Phi, psi and omega in degrees: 000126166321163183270166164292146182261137159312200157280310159288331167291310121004183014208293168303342181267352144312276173331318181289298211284332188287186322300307166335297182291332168270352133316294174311344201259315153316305150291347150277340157293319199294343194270304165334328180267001188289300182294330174284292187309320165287351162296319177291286192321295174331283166306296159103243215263280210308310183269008156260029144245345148292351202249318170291331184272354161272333188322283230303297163351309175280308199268019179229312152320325191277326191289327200285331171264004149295339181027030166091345186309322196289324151292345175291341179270342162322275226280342175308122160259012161206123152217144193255155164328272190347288209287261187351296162001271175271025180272308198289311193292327186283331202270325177288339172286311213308306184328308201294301182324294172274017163309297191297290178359314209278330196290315191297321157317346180308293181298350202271326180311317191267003174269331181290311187250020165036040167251127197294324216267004176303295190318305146289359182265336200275270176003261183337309206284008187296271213318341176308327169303296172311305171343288164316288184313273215327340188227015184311283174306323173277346158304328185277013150322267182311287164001294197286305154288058213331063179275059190310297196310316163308284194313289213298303167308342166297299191281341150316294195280348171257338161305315171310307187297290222296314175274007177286317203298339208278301188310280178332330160272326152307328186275008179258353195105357185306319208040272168276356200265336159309343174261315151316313156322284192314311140331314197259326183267340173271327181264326187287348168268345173284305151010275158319287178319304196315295188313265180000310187257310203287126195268331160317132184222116182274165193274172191254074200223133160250327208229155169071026213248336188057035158277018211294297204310332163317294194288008174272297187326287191320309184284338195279345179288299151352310185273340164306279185303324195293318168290340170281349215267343202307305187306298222270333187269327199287329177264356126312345160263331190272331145339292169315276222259011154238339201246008179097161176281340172303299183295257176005306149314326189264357185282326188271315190268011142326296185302306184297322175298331172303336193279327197294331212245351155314285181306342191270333174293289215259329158264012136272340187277350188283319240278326178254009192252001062010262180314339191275326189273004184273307216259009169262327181354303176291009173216119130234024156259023138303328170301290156296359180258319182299314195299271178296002150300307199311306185318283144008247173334293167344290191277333179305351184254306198281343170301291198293338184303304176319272155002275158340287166284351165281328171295276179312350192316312186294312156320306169315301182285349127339307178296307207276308173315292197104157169316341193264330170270041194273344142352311194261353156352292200267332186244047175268306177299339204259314212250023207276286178339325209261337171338294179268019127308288171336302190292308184320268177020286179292326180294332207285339178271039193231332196277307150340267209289349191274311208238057173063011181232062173309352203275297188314306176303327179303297183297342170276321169298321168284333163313294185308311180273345170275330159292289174343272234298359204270309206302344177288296188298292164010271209288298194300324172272013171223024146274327182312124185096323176286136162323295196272040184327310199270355178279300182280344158277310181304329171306314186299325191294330206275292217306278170324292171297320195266004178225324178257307174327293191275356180270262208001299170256016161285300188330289206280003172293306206285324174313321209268326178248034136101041179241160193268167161322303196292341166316309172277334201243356169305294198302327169281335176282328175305306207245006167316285199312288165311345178274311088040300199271294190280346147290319154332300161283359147286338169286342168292330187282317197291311192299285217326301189286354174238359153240291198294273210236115173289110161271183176269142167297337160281330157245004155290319182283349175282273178348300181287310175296320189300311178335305182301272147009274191310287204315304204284320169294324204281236239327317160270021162315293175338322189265322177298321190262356177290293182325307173270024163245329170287327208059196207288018206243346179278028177323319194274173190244172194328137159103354191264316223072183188272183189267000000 
């Protein structure tokens, strides 16, 4: 096992590995959007609304057989092989376990959305599960010895193959199994890969290891994520079995293209931002200064992305889709909106797990998911039958997260690890005005080119991002150039340095 990181190692190893993970992190949306477009064109409606109507499934299992391990060991301030060990023996039962789980579920699937292709699809897809468990711990590994730039390269080159592997079977005829393909080959190669740099191997030990609190940790984090999933998933289900794979395909892959620009942000910053506030816990205003740098950085990217892409969304989807998605266009603008609340969101269980109270998270999340489920169920029984039905479920999930769900459970996160309000609302307040200034010009660009001179969407939407750009960097330069001369140590703003 590596030694505990000092405060000075922890600070140069940010610095080497974040630039790393967000660069690499970049390059994998752009190969996601590469790859998403020739699929969507490729497929069309149908196998991406059976593939949306199996996700909730895949993704409710997977939380249950990760059950967190991999964060209790990230955020752990002394761990031994042993303990790593029976973290790794727990994870391969649970896989194996929710392999059968997802295979036994096939029929209750085609009995919910009474779609028959259902059945052979949830099937292949159980092995997906072992698949997941097998490189779990040693990614979480790397994470903990903040080896970002490896990990982050690992999970780059098995994205790639999987969307080379994907494309090559839709243009051959696969039709949905090409997203299958695509499943199997991104987790069994980051896996692999993973074992390949982490040198760590485990002993073949469970009891008497002294993981009970790990594994206590692992579950209320679990029970956590299991309760974001009501949120993040339910409507989407009930979307699938009242409105069809059509709607749904074009209600999901809205959401998701809104998510891309989240993942792009917000899952490097957790990957270095979890280990930097764990080993920090014990200073805090080593703490609170690491807190409102991430943060910092965070709205400086996602408020205008969020914005931004609510002007252009019809286009986007144009661009990427073609005319059979043009559908998901408003409530792609609609789902735009949730973007820097979304990103906050996700960062927020890295503040829970740096400091030991998965317990905290837990209880915030059942508030969150017990509200979503009754306003989902509502909303899905008095929308049913309305035209814009998926527009207006959408409305409801931005409206619902983002003004009643999240200030609640921003408080107690902040609340939970001893940090103020103004840590969060300084940074929004900082980047409003250039977020504000460039949506104006991109919406002028918007009218002009869809009412004054009507363009191709191909040449409007370049138009409109470089526009969006210029503007939102020029008004905010001072912060662009801290950055690109600090590198990820320009967390901070000019003259504080690192924390």
């Amino acid at each position: 096992m590596q030694p505990e990181l000092s405060s000075d190692a922890i600070r140069r190893a940010v610095r080497r590995g974040g630039s790393a993970v967000f660069l690499a992190q970049l390059a994998s949306q752009f190969l996601s959007l590469i790859f998403l477009g020739i699929l969507l064109r490729q497929l069309g409606l149908i196998p991406y609304g059976w593939m949306g109507m199996a996700a909730p499934l895949l993704v409710l299992v997977r939380i249950l057989i990760h059950s967190g391990l991999d964060v209790a060991a990230i955020q752990e301030g002394s761990l031994d092989d042993r303990q790593i060990s029976a973290l790794f023996w727990v994870n391969q039962v649970l896989g194996a376990l929710g392999a059968l789980a997802v295979a036994v579920a096939a029929p209750l699937m085609v009995r919910l959305y009474g779609e028959a292709e259902l059945f052979g699809l949830t099937v292949a897809l159980a092995g997906t599960m072992p698949a997941t468990t097998l490189g779990a711990q040693h990614q979480a590994l790397l994470q903990r010895h903040l080896r970002l730039g490896t990990l982050s390269l690992i999970r780059l080159i098995a994205q790639a193959a999987s969307g080379a592997a994907a494309v090559a079977a839709a243009l051959a005829g696969w039709g949905v199994w090409a997203l299958v393909v695509q499943q199997y080959a991104e987790l069994l190669l980051t896996s692999l890969l993973a074992w390949r740099v982490e040198p760590w191997r485990p002993q073949w030990v469970l009891r008497n290891t002294g993981s009970r609190g790990l594994l206590a940790f692992g579950g209320h984090y679990a029970l956590s994520n299991l309760l974001f999933f009501v949120l993040a998933n339910l409507d989407k289900v009930l979307i699938g079995a009242w409105l069809g794979p059509a709607t749904l395909a074009v209600y999901g892959q809205a959401f998701n293209l809104a998510q891309k620009p989240v993942g792009l942000v917000a899952a490097p910053l957790i990957t270095v931002m979890l280990p930097t506030l764990s080993r920090s816990r014990f200073r805090p205003d080593e703490y609170r200064r690491w807190f409102a740098a991430f943060l910092r950085f965070l709205a400086w990217l996602m408020l205008p992305c969020g914005v931004g892409l609510a002007v252009v969304s019809p286009e986007t989807m144009l661009v990427l889709g073609g005319e059979q998605w043009a559908a998901a266009g408003p409530i792609l603008r609609v789902f735009a909106l949730l973007i820097p609340f979304q990103a906050c969101f996700n960062v927020l269980g890295s503040v829970f797990s740096s400091v030991g109270r998965a317990d905290r998270m837990a209880l915030g999340s059942l508030a969150t998911a017990a509200v979503s489920a009754v306003v989902f169920a509502a909303a899905i029984a008095l929308l049913r039958g309305h035209p814009h039905a998926a527009l207006l479920f959408a409305a409801v999930y931005v409206v619902l997260f983002c003004l009643v769900l999240f200030p609640p459970y921003l408080g107690w996160a902040l609340r939970t690890a001893g940090l103020e309000w103004a840590s969060v609302l300084a940074p929004v307040m900082d980047v409003l005005p250039p977020t504000l200034a460039m949506a104006g010009a991109v919406s002028a660009l918007h009218a002009a080119g869809t009412w004054a001179w009507p363009a191709s969407p191909w040449v409007l939407l370049p138009l409109e991002v470089l526009m969006g750009v210029t503007v939102y960097l020029g008004l905010s330069r001072r912060q662009l150039r801290y950055y690109l001369r600090e590198g990820f140590r320009g967390f901070l703003p000019e003259g504080e340095g690192p924390p």
